[in-house]
Amino acid sequence: MVDGIPTWEEVAREHGSFLYRVAYRLAGNHDDAQDLVQEALLRVRKGLERYEPGSLEGWLARIVTNVFLDDVRRRKRRPADAFPDDPDRVLPESPSAEASSSELSQEVQDALAALPTEFRVPVVLCDVADQSYEQIAAALDIPLGTVRSRIHRGRRLLRDALTDREGFE
Amino acid sequence: MSPTVTQRGGRRPSAALGALVLGALCVTGLGSGADAGTPDAAEELLVKARKTATVESFAGVVEVVWLDDQGVEHVERVGARGADGAFVIGIGARKAVGDENERFTNSGDEHTRWKGHGGTRAPRPGDSWDLEIAGRRHVAGRSATVVVARGDDGLVRARFAIDRETGQLLRRAVLDEQGDVVRVMRFVSIITGGVDAPPPAMPGDGFDDTPVAIETLPSGFVSRADAGSGYRLLGQYLQPDGAVQLYYSDGLFTASVFQRSGRLDWDALPPGTPAAIDGVRARSYSMPTGTLVVWSDRDVVLTAVGDGPPDAVIGIVAEMSGNPSDDQSWFDDVTDFVFGPFDWE
Amino acid sequence: MSGTEFGAGEMDESFLSAYLDGELDAVARAALDARLAESPDWRAELAALRTVRDAVRSLPLVDAPPGFWDRVLAPEDVVDLAAARRGRVWVSRWRALAGAAAAAAVMGVVFVPRPEPVQPAFAKITQSHAERASLGNDVVTNLAGAVVPVGIEP
């Protein structure tokens, strides 16, 4: 790290999981998430000189979101998940509560992936990337009030999608 | 006998271990959402975890994952159970049993035994490592606190997952200097509490083959109070077969250096990975328990084994081997060079 | 986020999400508290939104598939210094041996008595170390590896 500016490798090693997490929740599958992360890291590499020390994760969230939105605009989406999950996570585990929890997570993920992009992006930035409304507004170049209403509408759509699930509410 | 130069290179972790590496990245990137644990808190968790499995009752299945010398991944599973201070790991002819002060292990053809250790107290885990609580994860369906250990270079070299409820160590991953996971022990299922104590399976008192602590080494053997990076000598032992064992710990990992009189027959060794460590001819092996390195110093055969990162064990070898150019006598060098190509001794 | 752009009576339900996220200033928050106190429907809506938000926030951490970070971080032009160091050591060693051989050739064939060959017993060594290490350390992680088949015994 020089003058508070990390190297590209440091960004990838230290913040790669954050980047991947946001990318996966935006894209909804591993294939696209990998593409997003690789493209985002390329942009990080090119843009590091312009990075001003501050919220690195906010900056990364903004970059990966822009990559995602560019991708949506180009409509070059690839087929869904072709990779297995981390085997560490799919090994048989004993308590049934885990299975139930995992099932719920998948339903939430499915509902999130089904949200229209305009609602999914602010919800992911808020609840996965932990960004403030002001940061989201800056990242998406939309007014603060629009951020608020899109997050709210996104959550209501999620609620509608999940309400039928037994025990969710 | 001619020296063979075979270097490790281009080894990449296979699928499952690659995923485990990602776990390390995941841990380092937990950021603001993770617990902000202090180094002291992390150390306390590790210190407590040293003893928990012999205090709490548990039963489960442990998975041992390691890369061999060809970079091939191996996965083995063993049962483990403990209660009332007694434990059993494995089954049938492959089994380790013990209680608070005694151990008996049978791996099929070989058996070994310890009674007490007569050594000095181990260092604290934080003496040689920067420790950090790096969040939580689920291991075998249980919520665990993740503790990472970083070396002086800031790289994560080990990751521990400790059960939040009991404090038991559920998972240990060791990483090499490239950040690749080389070895993992983890519970894949476990229940705690309400487990019956395993039946006693120690051999009788007539089975007298335990190592004994010694103050002075037999002539021809060498010892160092410190070795490698932060390893401290905690005990010296004489094995039943006449070998001397030096036992070291850096507070987080352990290593032993065994010495035995004789000449090392390199050609009879399994292939392993031929190497030179600071000019000393050696051969290393990646084992489920850790890294093992064999070398010789004149008429003594030395074997180091440690459960830490491979380079930590190599560091011990480099320090123990002392004089880089003197692992064989001048006459040995000559005969090796002249007759080695004809494989005649 | 400021709530002063709207009067309390102009608040719509989207302010509930901002309320949950701590994005309202004190004035807007007080106005919304008052609204919540008088409206069971708004309280129910708030509870439902909180459930949804918490469900998203508690989604498990997702890791990239195996090998992904290896590919991303693959060092294309990094030299393995340790291997290079070993290489240099062996080169210098061979040079030394060559010099010694020349001397041997001058002296004639040399007979060197040697001690008996011994082989380290890997299983005993690893077991004994694991046992000693387990005295004072976690028994499971120290001993589990000692009872699994290895297949490299001499």
XYZ file of C-alpha atoms in Angstrom:
668
model
C 0.000 0.000 0.000
C 1.396 3.378 -1.015
C 0.014 6.620 0.449
C -3.142 4.842 1.524
C -3.719 3.515 -1.984
C -3.721 -0.277 -2.140
C -2.194 -2.227 -4.979
C -4.423 -4.125 -7.341
C -3.384 -7.414 -5.766
C -4.197 -6.113 -2.302
C -7.627 -5.061 -3.471
C -8.226 -8.490 -4.973
C -6.946 -10.380 -1.942
C -8.431 -8.229 0.793
C -11.685 -7.146 -0.828
C -12.216 -9.834 -3.438
C -14.811 -11.622 -1.362
C -16.767 -8.415 -0.859
C -16.634 -7.727 -4.571
C -17.746 -11.244 -5.371
C -20.559 -11.150 -2.836
C -22.018 -7.977 -4.337
C -21.505 -9.273 -7.869
C -23.203 -12.562 -7.084
C -26.236 -10.902 -5.512
C -26.511 -8.545 -8.462
C -26.071 -11.197 -11.111
C -27.779 -14.092 -9.361
C -25.363 -16.743 -10.618
C -21.688 -17.628 -10.454
C -21.000 -17.393 -14.164
C -22.020 -13.790 -14.455
C -20.609 -12.923 -11.041
C -17.174 -14.087 -12.164
C -17.364 -12.014 -15.305
C -18.449 -9.008 -13.298
C -15.632 -9.388 -10.790
C -12.970 -9.826 -13.449
C -14.176 -6.819 -15.379
C -14.492 -4.809 -12.179
C -10.927 -5.695 -11.192
C -9.708 -4.580 -14.595
C -11.391 -1.252 -14.029
C -9.940 -1.141 -10.528
C -6.493 -1.701 -11.978
C -6.922 1.126 -14.450
C -8.562 3.437 -11.961
C -6.414 2.943 -8.867
C -4.409 6.068 -9.615
C -7.589 8.090 -9.374
C -8.756 6.402 -6.183
C -8.875 8.797 -3.260
C -8.401 7.091 0.099
C -11.768 6.729 1.747
C -14.430 4.083 1.544
C -12.706 1.498 -0.611
C -15.677 -0.849 -0.491
C -17.976 1.959 -1.520
C -15.741 2.599 -4.502
C -15.641 -1.089 -5.360
C -19.407 -1.439 -5.012
C -19.832 1.454 -7.389
C -17.484 -0.075 -9.938
C -19.044 -3.526 -9.895
C -22.508 -1.978 -10.104
C -21.508 0.014 -13.175
C -20.070 -3.118 -14.756
C -23.314 -4.922 -14.026
C -25.477 -2.154 -15.460
C -23.280 -1.933 -18.558
C -23.697 -5.649 -18.945
C -27.450 -5.412 -18.604
C -27.521 -2.699 -21.223
C -25.475 -4.757 -23.619
C -27.769 -7.720 -22.961
C -24.892 -10.111 -23.155
C -25.951 -12.259 -20.284
C -24.671 -15.807 -20.237
C -26.506 -18.975 -19.161
C -27.003 -19.453 -15.464
C -24.838 -21.117 -12.854
C -22.601 -23.839 -14.216
C -20.311 -24.158 -11.225
C -20.904 -26.086 -8.045
C -20.915 -24.191 -4.806
C -17.978 -24.299 -2.467
C -17.824 -27.950 -1.416
C -17.051 -26.734 2.058
C -20.570 -25.422 2.208
C -22.430 -28.327 0.652
C -20.989 -31.118 2.757
C -23.729 -32.872 4.655
C -24.320 -31.118 7.914
C -26.298 -32.602 10.695
C -28.832 -30.197 12.194
C -32.049 -29.908 10.248
C -32.214 -26.216 11.123
C -29.334 -25.740 8.727
C -31.269 -27.266 5.883
C -34.220 -25.051 6.646
C -32.017 -21.987 6.840
C -30.335 -22.903 3.576
C -33.684 -23.404 1.921
C -34.845 -19.986 3.046
C -31.627 -18.403 1.802
C -32.150 -19.905 -1.610
C -35.692 -18.576 -1.748
C -34.527 -15.124 -0.768
C -31.804 -15.303 -3.396
C -34.284 -16.453 -6.025
C -36.642 -13.628 -5.148
C -33.786 -11.152 -5.258
C -32.657 -12.410 -8.654
C -36.212 -12.057 -9.945
C -36.448 -8.389 -8.966
C -36.333 -5.923 -11.830
C -32.842 -4.488 -12.136
C -33.869 -0.981 -11.120
C -34.999 -2.305 -7.726
C -32.472 -5.088 -7.277
C -29.434 -2.841 -7.632
C -30.296 -0.385 -4.836
C -31.446 -3.213 -2.553
C -28.181 -5.091 -3.067
C -26.124 -1.961 -2.576
C -27.992 -1.196 0.638
C -28.354 -4.641 2.192
C -25.397 -6.568 0.778
C -22.801 -3.862 0.138
C -23.886 -1.856 3.206
C -23.901 1.454 1.336
C -25.738 4.550 2.541
C -28.546 6.062 0.489
C -26.257 8.938 -0.361
C -23.578 6.580 -1.677
C -26.169 4.670 -3.673
C -27.526 7.878 -5.143
C -24.028 8.880 -6.204
C -23.243 5.449 -7.615
C -26.424 5.295 -9.682
C -26.602 9.000 -10.401
C -30.184 9.249 -9.230
C -31.849 11.513 -6.620
C -31.928 10.509 -2.991
C -35.701 10.226 -3.020
C -35.519 7.784 -5.916
C -33.095 5.631 -3.956
C -35.520 5.550 -1.055
C -38.540 4.656 -3.167
C -36.682 1.992 -5.180
C -35.345 0.295 -2.081
C -38.800 0.362 -0.583
C -40.484 -0.983 -3.695
C -37.810 -3.616 -4.049
C -38.403 -4.815 -0.511
C -42.149 -4.892 -1.030
C -41.707 -7.011 -4.124
C -39.443 -9.334 -2.155
C -42.029 -9.526 0.583
C -44.745 -10.405 -1.940
C -42.534 -13.115 -3.430
C -41.705 -14.580 -0.046
C -44.985 -14.218 1.799
C -46.328 -17.532 0.614
C -43.430 -19.346 2.202
C -44.570 -21.145 5.321
C -43.125 -19.634 8.427
C -41.542 -16.682 6.720
C -43.809 -14.160 8.310
C 24.319 -41.737 -6.128
C 23.784 -38.491 -7.898
C 21.840 -35.624 -6.499
C 18.560 -34.984 -8.193
C 17.256 -31.497 -8.507
C 13.524 -31.580 -8.485
C 11.785 -28.461 -7.421
C 8.244 -27.804 -6.574
C 6.728 -25.569 -9.126
C 3.454 -24.840 -10.785
C 1.505 -26.736 -8.179
C -1.970 -25.398 -7.926
C -4.569 -26.491 -5.429
C -7.273 -28.672 -6.806
C -10.936 -27.882 -6.752
C -11.866 -28.425 -3.141
C -8.728 -26.870 -1.759
C -9.141 -23.960 -4.115
C -12.484 -23.381 -2.558
C -10.897 -23.447 0.853
C -8.515 -20.742 -0.271
C -11.524 -18.687 -1.158
C -12.643 -19.163 2.390
C -9.485 -17.362 3.432
C -10.212 -14.503 1.073
C -13.737 -14.448 2.370
C -12.530 -14.141 5.915
C -10.110 -11.331 5.160
C -12.825 -9.454 3.391
C -15.470 -9.558 6.036
C -14.936 -5.904 6.714
C -17.338 -3.946 8.798
C -19.852 -6.750 9.048
C -17.469 -8.955 11.055
C -16.824 -9.021 14.740
C -14.092 -6.620 15.685
C -12.104 -9.028 17.783
C -8.938 -8.015 19.526
C -5.722 -10.021 19.224
C -6.041 -10.907 22.899
C -9.552 -12.243 22.400
C -8.383 -14.268 19.409
C -5.508 -15.690 21.412
C -7.760 -16.589 24.304
C -10.032 -18.540 21.990
C -7.065 -20.502 20.651
C -5.632 -21.166 24.091
C -8.984 -22.412 25.346
C -9.435 -24.562 22.249
C -6.237 -26.445 23.100
C -8.033 -28.255 25.898
C -11.709 -28.179 25.029
C -11.843 -31.535 23.248
C -10.615 -33.242 26.398
C -13.038 -31.349 28.623
C -16.301 -31.247 26.691
C -18.041 -34.353 25.419
C -18.454 -34.659 21.679
C -18.825 -37.153 18.840
C -18.398 -36.483 15.178
C -16.657 -37.120 11.895
C -13.406 -35.359 11.064
C -12.239 -34.832 7.522
C -8.519 -34.643 6.821
C -7.623 -32.967 3.519
C -4.073 -32.572 2.257
C -2.097 -32.162 -0.933
C 0.570 -34.782 -1.555
C 3.920 -34.103 -3.183
C 2.442 -34.299 -6.653
C -0.191 -31.750 -5.751
C -2.881 -34.436 -5.640
C -5.563 -33.814 -3.100
C -6.383 -36.529 -0.571
C -9.455 -36.630 1.624
C -9.912 -39.074 4.484
C -12.559 -39.180 7.159
C -12.258 -40.532 10.680
C -14.641 -40.727 13.591
C -13.789 -38.851 16.771
C -15.384 -39.024 20.165
C -14.534 -37.758 23.599
C -16.021 -37.514 27.074
C -14.834 -37.355 30.682
C -11.323 -36.533 29.518
C -10.947 -39.678 27.396
C -11.040 -39.711 23.625
C -10.815 -42.027 20.644
C -10.043 -40.962 17.103
C -10.329 -43.500 14.305
C -11.423 -47.078 14.489
C -10.047 -50.631 14.534
C -6.376 -50.922 13.601
C -6.110 -47.204 12.874
C -6.891 -45.458 16.075
C -5.575 -42.942 18.590
C -6.845 -43.095 22.131
C -5.927 -41.203 25.240
C -6.820 -39.267 28.309
C -5.407 -36.232 30.012
C -1.803 -37.472 30.188
C -1.484 -40.506 27.988
C -1.638 -41.269 24.281
C -1.599 -44.491 22.318
C -1.720 -44.529 18.538
C -1.864 -47.422 16.147
C -1.718 -46.619 12.468
C -1.825 -50.213 11.277
C 1.766 -51.412 11.264
C 3.194 -49.064 13.856
C 2.199 -48.117 17.357
C 3.485 -45.333 19.556
C 2.793 -44.231 23.077
C 3.327 -41.242 25.346
C 2.901 -40.833 29.078
C 3.089 -37.224 30.161
C 5.730 -35.128 28.491
C 8.008 -33.594 31.094
C 8.489 -30.631 28.824
C 8.170 -26.935 29.436
C 5.105 -24.826 28.836
C 4.257 -23.862 25.260
C 4.521 -20.229 24.145
C 1.368 -18.183 23.622
C -0.147 -18.327 20.116
C 0.292 -14.597 19.711
C 4.026 -14.734 20.429
C 4.857 -15.438 16.793
C 1.628 -14.673 14.952
C -0.674 -11.747 14.457
C -4.060 -13.086 15.466
C -7.402 -11.651 14.575
C -11.025 -12.600 14.960
C -12.243 -12.383 11.397
C -15.922 -13.151 11.571
C -18.104 -16.177 11.779
C -18.902 -19.165 9.644
C -20.771 -22.392 9.917
C -18.781 -25.575 10.327
C -20.619 -28.871 10.519
C -23.808 -26.979 11.143
C -22.436 -25.072 14.097
C -21.746 -21.406 14.380
C -18.025 -20.805 14.725
C -15.757 -17.858 15.328
C -13.020 -17.569 12.730
C -9.531 -16.700 13.926
C -6.840 -16.020 11.359
C -3.109 -16.043 11.972
C -0.899 -13.795 9.902
C 2.849 -13.846 9.625
C 5.119 -10.821 9.630
C 4.339 -10.276 5.956
C 0.658 -9.891 6.748
C -0.379 -12.982 4.824
C -2.873 -15.354 6.361
C -1.075 -18.606 7.116
C -3.703 -20.402 9.175
C -7.379 -20.167 9.784
C -9.200 -21.633 12.746
C -12.917 -22.020 13.302
C -13.867 -22.333 16.961
C -17.291 -23.422 18.132
C -19.054 -20.458 19.653
C -20.942 -22.601 22.127
C -18.248 -24.899 23.486
C -14.981 -23.319 22.376
C -13.931 -26.496 20.600
C -11.725 -26.263 17.541
C -13.884 -27.318 14.601
C -11.623 -26.532 11.684
C -7.976 -25.770 11.060
C -6.604 -24.783 7.663
C -2.906 -24.223 6.987
C -1.777 -22.093 4.055
C 1.559 -21.993 2.296
C 3.529 -18.869 1.448
C 1.574 -18.420 -1.786
C -1.663 -18.322 0.170
C -2.771 -21.757 -1.016
C -4.408 -24.075 1.481
C -2.248 -27.177 1.879
C -3.932 -28.964 4.748
C -7.286 -28.914 6.484
C -8.743 -30.733 9.456
C -12.403 -30.134 9.976
C -15.440 -31.624 11.530
C -18.040 -32.438 8.916
C -20.517 -33.454 11.580
C -20.463 -33.150 15.328
C -22.733 -33.339 18.323
C -21.708 -31.983 21.691
C -22.853 -32.886 25.170
C -24.488 -36.060 26.348
C -21.869 -38.336 24.801
C -20.726 -41.395 26.725
C -17.026 -41.758 27.473
C -15.231 -44.110 25.067
C -14.246 -47.451 26.577
C -10.631 -47.662 27.825
C -8.403 -48.952 25.055
C -4.926 -48.283 26.367
C -2.522 -51.193 26.434
C -1.475 -52.545 29.828
C 1.480 -51.374 31.858
C 3.651 -54.099 30.380
C 3.597 -52.149 27.165
C 6.619 -50.111 28.078
C 7.744 -48.211 25.030
C 7.163 -44.598 25.887
C 9.726 -41.898 25.091
C 11.544 -40.508 28.127
C 12.526 -36.911 28.704
C 16.286 -36.347 28.751
C 18.400 -33.411 29.851
C 21.535 -34.225 27.875
C 21.666 -35.563 24.356
C 23.758 -38.622 23.498
C 27.036 -37.870 21.790
C 26.796 -36.899 18.137
C 23.316 -35.382 18.346
C 22.626 -31.664 18.294
C 19.968 -29.464 19.816
C 19.008 -25.827 19.513
C 16.949 -23.840 22.001
C 15.285 -21.924 19.165
C 14.727 -22.963 15.615
C 13.093 -21.584 12.542
C 10.854 -18.599 12.956
C 9.800 -18.424 16.595
C 9.916 -22.129 17.442
C 11.112 -22.814 20.968
C 12.475 -26.101 22.289
C 9.998 -27.512 24.819
C 11.392 -30.966 25.365
C 14.089 -33.512 24.469
C 13.196 -37.194 24.451
C 14.835 -40.534 23.900
C 12.654 -42.832 21.828
C 12.506 -46.607 22.504
C 14.406 -47.274 19.238
C 17.288 -44.993 20.296
C 16.244 -41.985 18.266
C 16.329 -38.568 19.869
C 13.320 -36.304 19.497
C 13.480 -32.558 19.941
C 10.036 -31.036 20.332
C 9.371 -27.406 19.395
C 6.396 -25.076 19.403
C 5.811 -21.522 18.277
C 2.587 -21.342 20.263
C 0.367 -22.098 17.317
C 2.149 -24.902 15.513
C 4.478 -27.655 16.587
C 7.461 -29.456 15.120
C 9.792 -32.273 16.082
C 13.281 -33.076 14.895
C 14.233 -36.740 15.167
C 17.881 -37.805 15.042
C 19.263 -41.242 14.659
C 22.794 -42.554 14.131
C 23.488 -44.047 10.756
C 23.789 -43.251 7.106
C 20.782 -42.159 5.134
C 20.127 -44.420 2.186
C 18.625 -41.892 -0.203
C 17.771 -44.507 -2.793
C 15.575 -46.402 -0.363
C 13.474 -43.356 0.467
C 10.073 -42.865 -1.130
C 10.199 -40.342 -3.981
C 8.810 -37.296 -2.149
C 10.186 -33.982 -3.311
C 13.977 -33.805 -3.618
C 15.186 -30.414 -2.490
C 18.136 -28.460 -1.258
C 17.640 -26.311 1.795
C 20.372 -23.737 2.125
C 22.756 -26.076 0.408
C 21.780 -29.175 2.341
C 20.401 -32.061 0.388
C 16.975 -33.006 1.684
C 13.789 -34.690 0.665
C 10.396 -33.479 1.759
C 6.997 -35.113 2.035
C 3.580 -33.650 2.420
C 1.717 -35.750 4.968
C -1.746 -35.526 6.489
C -0.167 -34.495 9.782
C 2.130 -31.914 8.234
C 5.362 -31.511 6.338
C 8.159 -34.025 6.841
C 11.743 -33.387 5.761
C 14.606 -35.876 5.800
C 18.280 -35.023 5.562
C 21.576 -36.171 6.949
C 24.493 -34.606 8.705
C 27.565 -36.805 8.540
C 26.567 -39.952 10.413
C 23.243 -38.768 11.727
C 19.928 -39.056 9.919
C 17.569 -36.220 10.769
C 13.845 -35.979 10.193
C 11.804 -32.882 10.892
C 8.038 -32.981 10.992
C 5.720 -30.089 11.702
C 2.076 -29.180 11.370
C 2.652 -25.536 10.435
C 3.073 -24.053 6.972
C 5.645 -25.979 4.896
C 8.108 -23.093 4.843
C 8.057 -22.988 8.639
C 9.282 -26.590 8.749
C 11.875 -25.838 6.089
C 13.031 -22.904 8.224
C 13.646 -25.305 11.082
C 15.633 -27.614 8.828
C 17.722 -24.708 7.544
C 18.576 -23.712 11.084
C 19.154 -27.223 12.387
C 21.348 -28.187 9.465
C 23.730 -25.407 10.467
C 26.625 -25.459 8.098
C 25.176 -25.278 4.595
C 28.094 -26.872 2.825
C 28.849 -29.549 5.351
C 25.973 -32.009 5.176
C 28.336 -34.658 3.864
C 32.018 -35.119 4.399
C 34.446 -34.156 1.711
C 35.058 -37.853 1.066
C 31.330 -38.476 0.765
C 31.125 -35.706 -1.782
C 33.896 -37.293 -3.766
C 32.471 -40.792 -3.703
C 28.977 -39.567 -4.465
C 30.215 -37.663 -7.441
C 32.526 -40.351 -8.791
C 30.391 -43.400 -8.150
C 26.946 -41.885 -7.981
C 26.213 -42.176 -11.693
C 26.917 -45.942 -11.478
C 24.731 -46.313 -8.412
C 27.536 -48.174 -6.669
C 28.510 -47.669 -3.064
C -31.465 11.479 4.281
C -33.509 14.450 5.238
C -37.192 14.156 5.813
C -37.742 17.878 5.777
C -38.493 17.908 2.092
C -41.877 16.495 3.058
C -44.243 17.424 5.797
C -45.241 14.646 8.148
C -48.611 14.376 6.474
C -46.947 13.936 3.087
C -44.903 10.921 4.065
C -45.540 7.839 2.020
C -44.666 4.305 3.008
C -41.281 4.511 1.310
C -40.126 6.411 4.356
C -40.509 3.209 6.319
C -37.531 1.679 4.554
C -35.471 4.795 5.124
C -36.570 4.678 8.764
C -35.392 1.080 9.050
C -32.069 1.952 7.469
C -31.435 4.887 9.776
C -31.581 7.259 6.835
C -34.039 9.792 8.287
C -33.021 12.884 10.155
C -34.386 13.599 13.625
C -37.357 15.631 12.405
C -38.542 13.075 9.867
C -37.918 10.269 12.307
C -40.057 11.933 14.990
C -42.821 12.474 12.459
C -42.705 8.859 11.428
C -42.679 7.695 15.043
C -45.886 9.642 15.566
C -47.418 8.085 12.487
C -46.436 4.607 13.603
C -47.927 5.201 17.039
C -51.307 5.903 15.555
C -51.371 3.441 12.656
C -51.412 -0.346 13.149
C -51.170 -0.755 9.360
C -47.914 1.171 9.246
C -46.546 -0.827 12.142
C -47.400 -4.056 10.371
C -45.801 -2.768 7.190
C -42.687 -1.805 9.099
C -42.451 -5.266 10.657
C -42.837 -6.933 7.263
C -40.171 -4.730 5.723
C -37.820 -5.454 8.581
C -38.256 -9.177 8.060
C -37.468 -8.852 4.367
C -34.492 -6.599 4.929
C -33.051 -8.930 7.585
C -33.536 -11.919 5.299
C -31.464 -10.255 2.573
C -28.832 -9.061 5.015
C -28.441 -12.513 6.494
C -27.921 -14.258 3.170
C -24.862 -16.487 3.502
C -21.499 -15.280 2.318
C -20.959 -16.549 -1.187
C -17.562 -17.753 -2.318
C -16.372 -17.814 -5.890
C -16.106 -21.284 -7.461
C -12.892 -23.259 -6.952
C -9.911 -21.942 -8.835
C -11.408 -18.554 -9.644
C -9.094 -16.502 -7.463
C -6.135 -18.575 -8.560
C -6.860 -17.534 -12.116
C -7.483 -13.926 -11.201
C -4.339 -13.667 -9.131
C -2.175 -15.949 -11.267
C 1.332 -14.513 -11.195
C 2.201 -14.477 -14.857
C 5.632 -13.020 -14.456
C 6.584 -13.775 -10.873
C 9.790 -15.710 -10.382
C 9.802 -18.400 -7.714
C 12.696 -17.034 -5.708
C 12.862 -20.058 -3.445
C 13.189 -22.388 -6.413
C 15.735 -20.082 -7.989
C 17.695 -20.060 -4.769
C 17.671 -23.840 -4.646
C 18.779 -23.930 -8.244
C 21.765 -21.710 -7.590
C 22.698 -23.749 -4.569
C 22.770 -26.913 -6.575
C 24.788 -25.334 -9.346
C 27.417 -24.189 -6.902
C 27.355 -27.564 -5.216
C 27.980 -29.378 -8.478
C 30.866 -27.079 -9.188
C 32.348 -27.953 -5.803
C 31.853 -31.642 -6.461
C 33.505 -31.345 -9.836
C 36.535 -29.823 -8.175
C 36.583 -32.590 -5.595
C 36.327 -35.221 -8.296
C 39.331 -33.778 -10.036
C 41.245 -34.095 -6.810
C 40.058 -37.671 -6.394
C 41.202 -38.511 -9.858
C 44.652 -37.259 -8.958
C 44.729 -39.338 -5.758
C 43.245 -42.446 -7.237
C 40.228 -44.380 -5.995
C 39.413 -43.630 -2.363
C 37.917 -46.169 0.013
C 35.594 -44.591 2.544
C 34.139 -46.745 5.327
C 30.525 -45.864 5.928
C 28.130 -46.329 8.816
C 25.145 -48.635 8.517
C 22.248 -47.329 6.462
C 19.089 -46.440 8.356
C 15.671 -45.424 7.204
C 13.499 -43.019 9.134
C 10.217 -44.688 10.080
C 7.766 -42.112 8.833
C 4.736 -43.565 10.569
C 6.441 -43.745 13.955
C 7.854 -40.283 13.574
C 4.612 -38.623 12.587
C 2.639 -40.525 15.202
C 5.085 -39.759 17.962
C 5.157 -36.114 17.073
C 1.358 -35.949 16.833
C 1.019 -37.577 20.228
C 3.481 -35.215 21.862
C 1.834 -32.234 20.162
C -1.588 -33.357 21.328
C -0.421 -33.227 24.952
C -1.304 -29.648 25.668
C -3.005 -29.009 22.329
C -6.231 -29.948 20.592
C -6.270 -33.746 20.348
C -8.517 -34.008 17.317
C -6.649 -31.819 14.850
C -3.311 -33.178 16.041
C -4.140 -36.873 15.950
C -6.703 -37.287 13.164
C -3.984 -37.062 10.515
C -1.912 -39.707 12.292
C -4.483 -42.460 11.844
C -5.365 -41.991 8.185
C -3.571 -44.035 5.506
C -0.704 -42.167 3.860
C 0.820 -44.655 1.459
C 4.373 -43.329 1.297
C 6.148 -45.530 3.797
C 9.689 -46.489 2.747
